[in-house]
Coordinates of C-alpha atoms in Angstrom, one line a residue:
M34 CA 0.0 0.0 0.0
R35 CA 2.9 2.4 0.7
D36 CA 4.0 2.1 -3.0
L37 CA 0.6 3.2 -4.2
G38 CA 1.0 6.4 -2.2
V39 CA 4.5 6.9 -3.4
G40 CA 3.4 6.5 -7.1
F41 CA 0.6 9.0 -6.6
R42 CA 3.0 11.4 -5.0
H43 CA 5.3 11.3 -8.0
L44 CA 2.3 12.1 -10.2
L45 CA 1.6 15.2 -8.1
E46 CA 5.2 16.2 -8.0
G47 CA 5.4 16.1 -11.7
Q48 CA 2.5 18.5 -12.1
R49 CA 4.0 20.8 -9.4
W50 CA 7.3 20.8 -11.3
M51 CA 5.6 21.9 -14.5
A52 CA 3.7 24.6 -12.6
R53 CA 7.0 26.1 -11.5
H54 CA 8.3 26.0 -15.1
G55 CA 5.6 27.8 -17.1
R56 CA 7.5 28.3 -20.3
Q57 CA 8.2 24.6 -20.8
Y58 CA 4.6 23.9 -19.9
G59 CA 3.4 26.1 -22.8
F60 CA 5.5 24.3 -25.3
G61 CA 4.5 21.0 -23.8
L62 CA 0.8 21.6 -24.6
L63 CA 1.4 21.7 -28.4
P64 CA 2.0 18.0 -29.1
G65 CA -1.1 17.1 -27.0
L66 CA -3.3 19.6 -28.9
I67 CA -2.1 18.3 -32.3
T68 CA -2.9 14.7 -31.2
L69 CA -6.3 15.8 -29.7
V70 CA -7.4 17.4 -33.0
L71 CA -6.4 14.2 -35.0
Y72 CA -8.3 11.9 -32.6
A73 CA -11.3 14.2 -32.4
A74 CA -11.6 14.1 -36.2
A75 CA -11.3 10.3 -36.2
L76 CA -13.9 9.8 -33.5
I77 CA -16.3 12.3 -35.2
A78 CA -15.9 10.4 -38.5
L79 CA -16.5 7.1 -36.7
A80 CA -19.7 8.5 -35.1
L81 CA -21.0 9.8 -38.5
W82 CA -20.1 6.8 -40.7
G83 CA -19.8 4.0 -38.2
E84 CA -23.4 2.8 -38.8
D85 CA -22.7 2.7 -42.6
A86 CA -19.6 0.7 -42.0
V87 CA -21.5 -1.8 -39.8
T88 CA -24.2 -2.1 -42.5
W89 CA -21.6 -2.8 -45.2
A90 CA -19.9 -5.4 -43.0
T91 CA -23.2 -7.3 -42.2
P92 CA -25.0 -7.9 -45.5
F93 CA -26.4 -11.1 -44.0
A94 CA -28.7 -9.0 -41.8
D95 CA -30.3 -7.1 -44.7
H96 CA -33.4 -9.3 -44.7
W97 CA -33.8 -9.6 -40.9
S98 CA -37.2 -8.5 -39.6
S99 CA -37.6 -5.5 -37.4
P100 CA -36.6 -4.8 -34.7
W101 CA -33.8 -7.4 -34.7
Q102 CA -31.9 -5.9 -37.6
G103 CA -31.8 -2.4 -35.9
L104 CA -30.9 -3.8 -32.5
F105 CA -28.1 -6.0 -33.9
R106 CA -26.6 -3.3 -36.0
G107 CA -27.1 -0.6 -33.3
F108 CA -25.3 -2.8 -30.8
L109 CA -22.3 -3.4 -33.3
T110 CA -22.2 0.4 -34.0
A111 CA -22.0 1.1 -30.3
V112 CA -19.3 -1.6 -29.8
L113 CA -17.3 -0.1 -32.7
F114 CA -17.4 3.4 -31.3
A115 CA -16.5 2.1 -27.8
L116 CA -13.5 0.2 -29.2
G117 CA -12.4 3.3 -31.1
L118 CA -12.6 5.3 -27.9
L119 CA -10.7 2.7 -25.9
L120 CA -8.0 2.6 -28.7
A121 CA -7.8 6.4 -28.6
V122 CA -7.2 6.4 -24.8
L123 CA -4.6 3.7 -25.1
T124 CA -2.7 5.3 -28.0
F125 CA -3.1 9.0 -27.1
T126 CA 0.0 9.0 -24.9
A127 CA 2.1 7.1 -27.4
L128 CA 1.2 9.3 -30.3
T129 CA 1.6 12.5 -28.3
L130 CA 5.1 11.4 -27.1
L131 CA 6.0 10.5 -30.7
V132 CA 4.9 13.9 -32.0
G133 CA 6.6 15.8 -29.1
Q134 CA 9.7 13.5 -28.8
P135 CA 12.4 16.2 -28.9
F136 CA 10.5 18.4 -26.4
Y137 CA 9.6 15.6 -24.0
E138 CA 13.1 14.2 -24.0
N139 CA 14.5 17.7 -23.2
L140 CA 11.9 18.1 -20.5
S141 CA 12.8 14.8 -18.9
E142 CA 16.5 15.8 -18.9
Q143 CA 15.7 19.0 -17.2
V144 CA 13.7 17.2 -14.5
D145 CA 16.6 14.8 -14.0
A146 CA 19.2 17.5 -13.7
D147 CA 17.0 19.5 -11.4
V148 CA 16.6 16.7 -8.8
S149 CA 20.0 15.1 -9.3
P150 CA 22.5 15.7 -6.5
D151 CA 25.2 16.7 -9.0
G152 CA 23.0 18.6 -11.4
T153 CA 23.5 16.2 -14.3
A154 CA 21.2 14.0 -16.3
P155 CA 21.7 10.8 -18.4
R156 CA 21.7 11.6 -22.1
S157 CA 21.1 9.4 -25.1
Q158 CA 23.9 9.0 -27.5
L159 CA 21.6 8.1 -30.4
P160 CA 20.7 10.4 -33.2
L161 CA 17.1 11.8 -33.2
W162 CA 15.9 9.6 -36.1
R163 CA 17.1 6.5 -34.3
E164 CA 15.3 7.5 -31.1
L165 CA 12.1 8.2 -33.0
W166 CA 12.3 4.8 -34.7
I167 CA 12.9 3.0 -31.4
S168 CA 10.1 4.9 -29.7
A169 CA 7.6 4.1 -32.5
R170 CA 8.6 0.5 -32.6
D171 CA 8.3 0.0 -28.9
S172 CA 5.0 1.9 -28.8
L173 CA 3.6 -0.5 -31.4
R174 CA 4.7 -3.5 -29.3
V175 CA 3.1 -2.0 -26.2
L176 CA 0.0 -1.3 -28.1
V177 CA -0.3 -4.9 -29.3
R178 CA 0.0 -6.0 -25.7
A179 CA -2.6 -3.5 -24.5
A180 CA -4.9 -4.5 -27.4
L181 CA -4.8 -8.1 -26.4
W182 CA -5.7 -7.2 -22.8
G183 CA -8.5 -5.0 -24.2
V184 CA -10.0 -7.8 -26.3
L185 CA -9.8 -10.2 -23.3
L186 CA -11.4 -7.7 -20.9
F187 CA -14.1 -6.9 -23.5
A188 CA -15.0 -10.6 -23.8
L189 CA -15.0 -11.0 -20.0
G190 CA -17.3 -8.0 -19.8
F191 CA -20.2 -10.1 -21.0
L192 CA -20.0 -12.4 -17.9
P193 CA -22.9 -11.7 -15.5
L194 CA -22.0 -9.7 -12.4
V195 CA -18.2 -10.2 -12.8
G196 CA -18.2 -8.3 -16.1
Q197 CA -19.8 -5.3 -14.5
T198 CA -17.8 -5.2 -11.3
V199 CA -14.4 -6.9 -11.4
V200 CA -13.5 -6.5 -15.1
P201 CA -13.7 -2.7 -15.1
V202 CA -11.4 -2.5 -12.1
I203 CA -8.9 -4.8 -13.7
G204 CA -9.1 -2.7 -16.9
F205 CA -8.5 0.4 -14.8
F206 CA -5.2 -1.0 -13.5
V207 CA -4.1 -2.5 -16.9
T208 CA -4.6 0.9 -18.5
G209 CA -2.6 2.5 -15.7
F210 CA 0.3 0.1 -16.2
F211 CA 0.6 0.6 -19.9
L212 CA 0.1 4.3 -19.6
T213 CA 3.0 4.5 -17.1
E214 CA 5.2 2.4 -19.4
E215 CA 4.8 4.8 -22.3
L216 CA 5.5 7.8 -20.1
A217 CA 8.5 6.3 -18.2
A218 CA 9.9 5.1 -21.6
V219 CA 11.1 8.7 -22.2
A220 CA 13.5 8.6 -19.2
L221 CA 14.3 4.9 -19.5
Q222 CA 15.2 5.1 -23.2
R223 CA 17.7 7.8 -22.4
R224 CA 19.3 5.5 -20.0
G225 CA 19.5 2.7 -22.6
V226 CA 16.9 0.4 -21.0
E227 CA 15.3 -1.8 -23.6
L228 CA 11.5 -2.5 -23.8
R229 CA 11.7 -6.0 -22.3
A230 CA 13.9 -4.7 -19.4
R231 CA 11.5 -1.8 -18.9
L232 CA 8.5 -4.1 -18.6
A233 CA 10.3 -6.3 -16.1
L234 CA 11.3 -3.3 -14.1
L235 CA 7.7 -2.0 -14.0
R236 CA 6.3 -5.4 -13.1
S237 CA 8.8 -5.7 -10.2
R238 CA 6.9 -2.8 -8.4
K239 CA 3.4 -3.0 -9.8
T240 CA 1.8 -1.2 -6.9
L241 CA 4.1 1.8 -7.4
V242 CA 3.2 1.9 -11.1
W243 CA -0.5 1.6 -10.4
G244 CA -0.3 4.4 -7.9
F245 CA 1.1 6.6 -10.6
G246 CA -0.8 5.3 -13.7
A247 CA -4.2 4.4 -12.5
P248 CA -5.3 7.9 -11.3
L249 CA -3.7 9.4 -14.4
G250 CA -5.6 7.0 -16.7
L251 CA -8.8 7.9 -15.0
A252 CA -8.1 11.6 -15.4
F253 CA -7.3 11.0 -19.1
L254 CA -10.8 9.7 -19.7
V255 CA -12.1 13.3 -19.1
P256 CA -12.1 15.2 -22.4
F257 CA -9.2 17.6 -22.9
V258 CA -7.7 16.8 -19.5
A259 CA -4.9 14.6 -21.0
V260 CA -3.6 17.6 -23.0
F261 CA -3.1 19.7 -19.9
L262 CA -1.7 16.9 -17.7
M263 CA 0.7 15.5 -20.3
P264 CA 3.8 17.6 -19.6
G265 CA 3.5 17.1 -15.9
A266 CA 2.9 13.4 -16.5
V267 CA 6.3 13.2 -18.3
A268 CA 8.0 15.1 -15.5
G269 CA 6.4 12.8 -12.9
A270 CA 7.3 9.6 -14.8
T271 CA 10.9 10.8 -14.8
L272 CA 10.8 11.1 -11.0
L273 CA 9.1 7.6 -10.9
T274 CA 12.0 6.3 -13.1
R275 CA 14.6 7.5 -10.5
E276 CA 12.5 5.7 -7.8
L277 CA 12.4 2.5 -9.8
L278 CA 16.2 2.5 -10.5
G279 CA 17.1 3.6 -6.9
E280 CA 18.8 6.8 -8.1
E281 CA 19.4 9.4 -5.4
R282 CA 17.7 12.7 -5.4
A283 CA 19.1 16.0 -4.1
D284 CA 16.1 16.5 -1.7
D285 CA 16.7 13.0 -0.4
R286 CA 20.2 13.9 0.6
E287 CA 19.0 17.2 2.1
S288 CA 16.4 15.2 4.1
D289 CA 19.1 12.8 5.4
V290 CA 21.3 15.8 6.4
A291 CA 18.4 17.5 8.2
R292 CA 17.5 14.2 9.9
T293 CA 21.1 13.6 11.1
A294 CA 21.3 17.2 12.4
S295 CA 18.0 16.8 14.3
Q296 CA 19.1 13.5 15.8
S297 CA 22.5 15.1 16.9
R298 CA 20.6 18.0 18.6
T299 CA 18.3 15.7 20.5
A300 CA 20.9 13.1 21.5
P301 CA 21.8 13.1 25.2
Q302 CA 25.0 14.9 26.0

């Protein structure tokens, strides 16, 4: 339970860090706004022509009697839109990070340098095109994993009682895990940590990851919120990365010094 609180604290710390750095925050909104416009256009198109697509895909239902034809195709249209919305939530972070890769990597470096005891940050030695390729490739691999979970949870959702209670909770934590992986990948990729090692690292402290990603995933379901939280989420994921790797922070050292001084003052003479 402690790790849940620590993960949530990193999420809040990231937002506070961005609040203290207004200029970086303004630039950080641009990739999210671009991605939001693209997804909004896709979802509007799906809402307008989704029924036509379902009708085209189900010619066998053309001769069904009313109301079964309408109910069947209406249900499939709703499912299609729900899957499109789920896919948008799962891929929004990956696409935004890809669009804003240079900015977010620079932002993550600034956070690292700000909290590091020696004021330095790990830097990638790869050219930008190579980083973009690795990021896109790894995001696709993560998306496939998330999609498999999504299909499984969607199927389990039809189970009586369990599908309406347990399955949504599991989906909540699954979304939080993959969302955290995408965000932490910015800092971990700079450190040369490959995808398989990243996933193993995150699984080793799942409650810490859930504490960070689950509340963020819930917030991302609210329209437009993801755009405004995205820069702070990258900053918070950088702090989370340092926690996962056991890297020391300047404020940790200051706390140790203050604690030692306090103990020396209260010690009996």
